CSV table of C-alpha atoms and ligand atoms in Angstrom, one decimal:
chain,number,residue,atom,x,y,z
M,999,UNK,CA,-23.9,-7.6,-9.8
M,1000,UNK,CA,-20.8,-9.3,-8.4
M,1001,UNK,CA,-20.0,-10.0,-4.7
M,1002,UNK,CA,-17.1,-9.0,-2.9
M,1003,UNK,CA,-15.7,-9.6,-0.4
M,1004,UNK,CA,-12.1,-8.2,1.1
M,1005,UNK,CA,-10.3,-10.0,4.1
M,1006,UNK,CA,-7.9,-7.5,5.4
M,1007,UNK,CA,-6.0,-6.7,8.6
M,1008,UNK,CA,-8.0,-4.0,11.0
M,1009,UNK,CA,-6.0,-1.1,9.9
M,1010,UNK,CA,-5.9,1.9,7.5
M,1011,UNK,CA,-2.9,0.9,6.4
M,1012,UNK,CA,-0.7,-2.1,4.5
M,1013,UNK,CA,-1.3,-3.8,1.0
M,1014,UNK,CA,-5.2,-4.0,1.5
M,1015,UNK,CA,-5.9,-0.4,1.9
M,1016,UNK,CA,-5.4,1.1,-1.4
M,1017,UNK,CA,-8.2,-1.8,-2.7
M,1018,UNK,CA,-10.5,-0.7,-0.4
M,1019,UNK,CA,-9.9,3.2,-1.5
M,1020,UNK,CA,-10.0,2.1,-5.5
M,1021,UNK,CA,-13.3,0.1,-4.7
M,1022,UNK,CA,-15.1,3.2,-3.0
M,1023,UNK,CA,-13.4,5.1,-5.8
M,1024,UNK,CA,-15.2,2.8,-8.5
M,1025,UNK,CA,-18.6,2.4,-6.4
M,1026,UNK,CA,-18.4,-0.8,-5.8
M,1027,UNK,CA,-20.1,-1.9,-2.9
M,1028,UNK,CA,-18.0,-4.7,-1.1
M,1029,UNK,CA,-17.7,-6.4,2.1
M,1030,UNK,CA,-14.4,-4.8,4.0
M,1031,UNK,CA,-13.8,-7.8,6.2
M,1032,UNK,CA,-11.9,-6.9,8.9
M,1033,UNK,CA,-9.6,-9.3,11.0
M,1034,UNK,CA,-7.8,-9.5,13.9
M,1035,UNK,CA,-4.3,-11.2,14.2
M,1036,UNK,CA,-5.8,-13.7,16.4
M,1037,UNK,CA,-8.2,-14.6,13.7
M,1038,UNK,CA,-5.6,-14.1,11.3
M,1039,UNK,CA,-3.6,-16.9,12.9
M,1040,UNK,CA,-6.5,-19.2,13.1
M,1041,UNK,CA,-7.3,-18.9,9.2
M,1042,UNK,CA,-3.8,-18.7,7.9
M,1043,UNK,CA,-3.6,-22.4,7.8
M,1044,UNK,CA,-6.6,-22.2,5.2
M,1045,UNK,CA,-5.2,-19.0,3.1
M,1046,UNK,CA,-3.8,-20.3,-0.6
M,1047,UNK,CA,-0.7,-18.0,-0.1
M,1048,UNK,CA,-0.5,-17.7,4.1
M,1049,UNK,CA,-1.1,-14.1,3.7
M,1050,UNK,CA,-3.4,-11.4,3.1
M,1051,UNK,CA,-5.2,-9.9,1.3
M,1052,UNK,CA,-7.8,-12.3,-0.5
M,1053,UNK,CA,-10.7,-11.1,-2.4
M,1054,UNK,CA,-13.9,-13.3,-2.8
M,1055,UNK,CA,-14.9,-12.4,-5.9
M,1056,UNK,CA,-18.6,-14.1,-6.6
M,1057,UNK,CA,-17.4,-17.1,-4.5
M,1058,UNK,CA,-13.7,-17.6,-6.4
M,1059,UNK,CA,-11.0,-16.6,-3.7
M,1060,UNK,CA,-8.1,-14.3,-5.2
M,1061,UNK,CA,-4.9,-13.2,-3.9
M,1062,UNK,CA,-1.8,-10.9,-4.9
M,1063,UNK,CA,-3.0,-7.0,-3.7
M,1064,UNK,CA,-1.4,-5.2,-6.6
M,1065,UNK,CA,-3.6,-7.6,-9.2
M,1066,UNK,CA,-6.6,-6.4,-7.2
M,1067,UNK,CA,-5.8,-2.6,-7.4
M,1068,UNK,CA,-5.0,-3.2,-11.1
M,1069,UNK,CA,-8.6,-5.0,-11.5
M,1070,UNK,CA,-10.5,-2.5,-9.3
M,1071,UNK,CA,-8.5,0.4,-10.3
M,1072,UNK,CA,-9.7,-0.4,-14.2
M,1073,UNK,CA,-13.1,0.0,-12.7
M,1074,UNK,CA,-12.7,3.5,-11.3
M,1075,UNK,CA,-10.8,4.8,-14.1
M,1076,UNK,CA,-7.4,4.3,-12.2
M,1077,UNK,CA,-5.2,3.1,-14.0
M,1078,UNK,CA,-3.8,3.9,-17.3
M,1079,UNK,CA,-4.8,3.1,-20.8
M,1080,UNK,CA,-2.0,4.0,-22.2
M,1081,UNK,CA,0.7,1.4,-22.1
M,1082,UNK,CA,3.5,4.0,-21.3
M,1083,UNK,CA,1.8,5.2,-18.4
M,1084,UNK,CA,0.5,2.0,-17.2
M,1085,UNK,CA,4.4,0.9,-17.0
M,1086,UNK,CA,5.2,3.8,-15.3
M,1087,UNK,CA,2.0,3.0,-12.8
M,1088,UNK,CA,3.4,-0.7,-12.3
M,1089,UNK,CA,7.0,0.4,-11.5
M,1090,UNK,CA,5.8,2.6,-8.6
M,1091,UNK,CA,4.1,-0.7,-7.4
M,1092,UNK,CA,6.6,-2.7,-8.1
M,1093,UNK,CA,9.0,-0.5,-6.0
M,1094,UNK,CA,6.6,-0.2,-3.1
M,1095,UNK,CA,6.2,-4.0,-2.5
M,1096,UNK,CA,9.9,-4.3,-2.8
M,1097,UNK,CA,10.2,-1.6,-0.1
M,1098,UNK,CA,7.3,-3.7,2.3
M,1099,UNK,CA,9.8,-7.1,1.7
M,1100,UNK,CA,12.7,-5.2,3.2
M,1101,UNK,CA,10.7,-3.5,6.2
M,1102,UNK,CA,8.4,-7.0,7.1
M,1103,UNK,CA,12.1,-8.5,7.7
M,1104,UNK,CA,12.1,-5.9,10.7
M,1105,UNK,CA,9.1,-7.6,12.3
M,1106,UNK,CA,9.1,-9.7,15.0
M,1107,UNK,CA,12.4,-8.3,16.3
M,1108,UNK,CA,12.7,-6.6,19.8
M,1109,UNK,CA,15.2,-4.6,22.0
M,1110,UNK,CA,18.6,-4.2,20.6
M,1111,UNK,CA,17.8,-6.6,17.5
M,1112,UNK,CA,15.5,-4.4,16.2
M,1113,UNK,CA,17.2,-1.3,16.5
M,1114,UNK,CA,20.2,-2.5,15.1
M,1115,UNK,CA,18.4,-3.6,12.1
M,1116,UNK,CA,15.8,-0.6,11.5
M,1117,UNK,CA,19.0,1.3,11.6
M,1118,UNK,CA,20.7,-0.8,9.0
M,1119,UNK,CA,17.1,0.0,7.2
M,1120,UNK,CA,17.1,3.2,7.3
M,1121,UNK,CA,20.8,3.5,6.0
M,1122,UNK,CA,20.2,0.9,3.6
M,1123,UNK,CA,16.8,-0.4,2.0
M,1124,UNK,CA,14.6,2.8,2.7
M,1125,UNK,CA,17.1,5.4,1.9
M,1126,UNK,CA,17.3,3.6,-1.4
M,1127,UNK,CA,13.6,2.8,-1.8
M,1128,UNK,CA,12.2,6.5,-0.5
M,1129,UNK,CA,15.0,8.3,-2.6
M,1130,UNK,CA,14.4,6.0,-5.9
M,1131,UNK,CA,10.3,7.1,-5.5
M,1132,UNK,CA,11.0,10.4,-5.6
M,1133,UNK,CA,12.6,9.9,-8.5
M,1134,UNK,CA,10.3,8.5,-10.4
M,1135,UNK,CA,7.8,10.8,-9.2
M,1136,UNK,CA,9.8,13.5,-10.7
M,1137,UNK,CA,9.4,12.4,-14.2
M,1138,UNK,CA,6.0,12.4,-13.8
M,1139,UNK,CA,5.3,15.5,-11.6
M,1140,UNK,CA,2.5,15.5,-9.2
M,1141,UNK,CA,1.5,11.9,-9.9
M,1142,UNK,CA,3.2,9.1,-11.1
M,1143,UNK,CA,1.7,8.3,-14.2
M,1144,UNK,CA,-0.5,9.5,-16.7
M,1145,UNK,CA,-0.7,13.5,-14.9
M,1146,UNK,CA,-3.5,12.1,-12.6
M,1147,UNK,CA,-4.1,9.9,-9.8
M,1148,UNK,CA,-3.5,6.1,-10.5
M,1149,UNK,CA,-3.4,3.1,-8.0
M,1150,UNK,CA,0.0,3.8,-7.8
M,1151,UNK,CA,-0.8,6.8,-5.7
M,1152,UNK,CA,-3.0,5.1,-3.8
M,1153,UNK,CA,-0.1,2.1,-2.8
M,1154,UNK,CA,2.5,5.4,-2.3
M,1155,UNK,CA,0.5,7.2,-0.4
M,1156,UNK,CA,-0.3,4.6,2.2
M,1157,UNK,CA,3.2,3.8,2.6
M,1158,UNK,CA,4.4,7.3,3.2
M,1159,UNK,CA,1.7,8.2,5.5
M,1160,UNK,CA,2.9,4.8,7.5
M,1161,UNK,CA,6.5,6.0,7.0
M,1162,UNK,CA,6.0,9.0,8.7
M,1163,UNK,CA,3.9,8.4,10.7
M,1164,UNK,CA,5.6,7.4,13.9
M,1165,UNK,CA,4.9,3.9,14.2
M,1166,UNK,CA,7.4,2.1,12.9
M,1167,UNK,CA,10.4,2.0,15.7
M,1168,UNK,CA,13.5,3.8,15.0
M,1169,UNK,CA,12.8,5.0,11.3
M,1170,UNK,CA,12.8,8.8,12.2
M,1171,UNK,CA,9.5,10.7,11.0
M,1172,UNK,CA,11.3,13.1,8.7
M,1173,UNK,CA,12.7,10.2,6.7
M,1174,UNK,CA,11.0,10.9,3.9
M,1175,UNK,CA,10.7,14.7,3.7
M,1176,UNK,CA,15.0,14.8,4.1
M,1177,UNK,CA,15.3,12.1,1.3
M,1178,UNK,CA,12.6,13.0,-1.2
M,1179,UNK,CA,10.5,15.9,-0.2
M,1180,UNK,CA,8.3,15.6,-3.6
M,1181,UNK,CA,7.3,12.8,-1.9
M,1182,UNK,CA,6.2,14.4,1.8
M,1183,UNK,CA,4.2,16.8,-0.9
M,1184,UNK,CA,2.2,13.5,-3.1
M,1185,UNK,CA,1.1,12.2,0.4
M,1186,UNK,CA,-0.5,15.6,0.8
M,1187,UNK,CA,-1.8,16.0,-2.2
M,1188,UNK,CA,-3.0,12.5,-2.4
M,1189,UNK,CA,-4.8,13.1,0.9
M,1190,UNK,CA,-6.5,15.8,-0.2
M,1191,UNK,CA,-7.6,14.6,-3.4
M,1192,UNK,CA,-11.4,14.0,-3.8
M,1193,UNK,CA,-11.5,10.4,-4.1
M,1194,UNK,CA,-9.2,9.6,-1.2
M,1195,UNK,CA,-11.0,12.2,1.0
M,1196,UNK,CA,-14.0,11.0,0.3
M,1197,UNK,CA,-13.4,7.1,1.5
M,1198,UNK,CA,-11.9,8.1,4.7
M,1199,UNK,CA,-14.7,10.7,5.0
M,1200,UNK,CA,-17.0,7.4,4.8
M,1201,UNK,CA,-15.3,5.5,6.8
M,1202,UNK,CA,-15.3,8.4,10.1
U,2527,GSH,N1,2.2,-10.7,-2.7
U,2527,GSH,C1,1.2,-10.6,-1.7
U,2527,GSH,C2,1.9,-10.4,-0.3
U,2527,GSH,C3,0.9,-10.5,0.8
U,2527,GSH,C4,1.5,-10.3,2.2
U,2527,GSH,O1,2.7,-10.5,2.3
U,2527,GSH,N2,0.6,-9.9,3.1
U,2527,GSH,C5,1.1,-9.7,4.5
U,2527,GSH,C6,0.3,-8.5,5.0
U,2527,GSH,S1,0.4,-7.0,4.1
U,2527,GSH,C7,0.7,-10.8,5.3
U,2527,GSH,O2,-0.3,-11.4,5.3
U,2527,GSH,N3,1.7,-11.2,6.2
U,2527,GSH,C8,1.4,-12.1,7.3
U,2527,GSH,C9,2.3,-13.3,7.2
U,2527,GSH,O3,3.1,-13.4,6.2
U,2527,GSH,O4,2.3,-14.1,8.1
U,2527,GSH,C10,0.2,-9.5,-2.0
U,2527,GSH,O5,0.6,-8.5,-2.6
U,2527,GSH,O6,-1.0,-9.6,-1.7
């Protein structure tokens, strides 16, 4: 049986957490490695991209999150077979990393700065991002592909829930429920669902 092993940031959150929920969803047993920003900045020099996640798959180091969903997802029945569905799957993830570029360029900024630009954010990037997955949630109803949940559930869902959940500075909680509420309503549902309850059962 294969060996894994996932380097992440210490958090429920970000591009690592919807592999960790598709490997508990598949029953794959894998290391969740956990790390610090400290130790981030002392292995970043050493990570093929800078960034993380990577996956040690049987001793060959992988990168790029969605790849890793897509590969795990397979495993737990996740993704679709159907290529129709499967492009409807990708352009949900597609979307969300797009939407993570234009908050990250946030980071690091403080005071005034930051206010200034989360505002500019929240009029611009998000508004288009939040409203433009709600669309495309629409066509497919409750999930976004294939009448079922998919990784691209997973990567929304985690998003959202970060979204609204207070954390990030200046974008106001209800963001999401005034732009798309379909959307407020998938995070719920997605919560709920069996296979997501059941990781962060495991994990309390
Ligand atoms: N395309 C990559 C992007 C990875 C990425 O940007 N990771 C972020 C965390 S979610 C990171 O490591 N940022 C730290 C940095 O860039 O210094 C993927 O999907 O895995």
């Amino acid at each position: 049986m294969a060996q894994y092993t996932l380097t992440y940031f210490d958090m429920d959150s970000g591009r690592g957490e919807p592999v960790r929920i598709a490997f508990h969803a598949a029953g794959i047993e894998f290391q969740d490695h956990r790390v610090s920003f400290p130790e981030f900045v002392d292995i970043r020099p050493d990570l093929r991209f800078s960034c993380l996640p990577v996956l040690e798959l049987d001793g060959e180091i992988v990168t790029q999150s969605d790849g890793m969903s897509r590969y795990i997802g397979k495993m737990a029945g996740l993704y679709p077979e159907d290529d129709l569905q499967a492009l409807y799957c990708d352009e949900a993830l597609g979307a969300c990393e797009d939407l993570l570029h234009a908050v990250v360029k946030t980071f690091g900024l403080e005071g005034e700065e930051l206010k200034k630009a989360r505002e500019e954010l929240v009029e611009g990037w998000l508004t288009v991002f939040v409203r433009g997955l709600g669309e495309i949630l629409a066509r497919g109803g409750e999930y976004f592909a294939d009448g079922r949940l998919t990784i691209a559930d997973l990567k929304v869902f985690v998003i959202t829930r970060w979204l609204r959940s207070g954390m990030l500075e200046h974008v106001p909680q209800d963001l999401v429920e005034q732009l798309a509420p379909n959307l407020a309503e998938h995070q719920k549902r997605v919560e709920a669902d069996p296979v997501v309850s059941a990781y962060y059962a495991s994990r309390s």
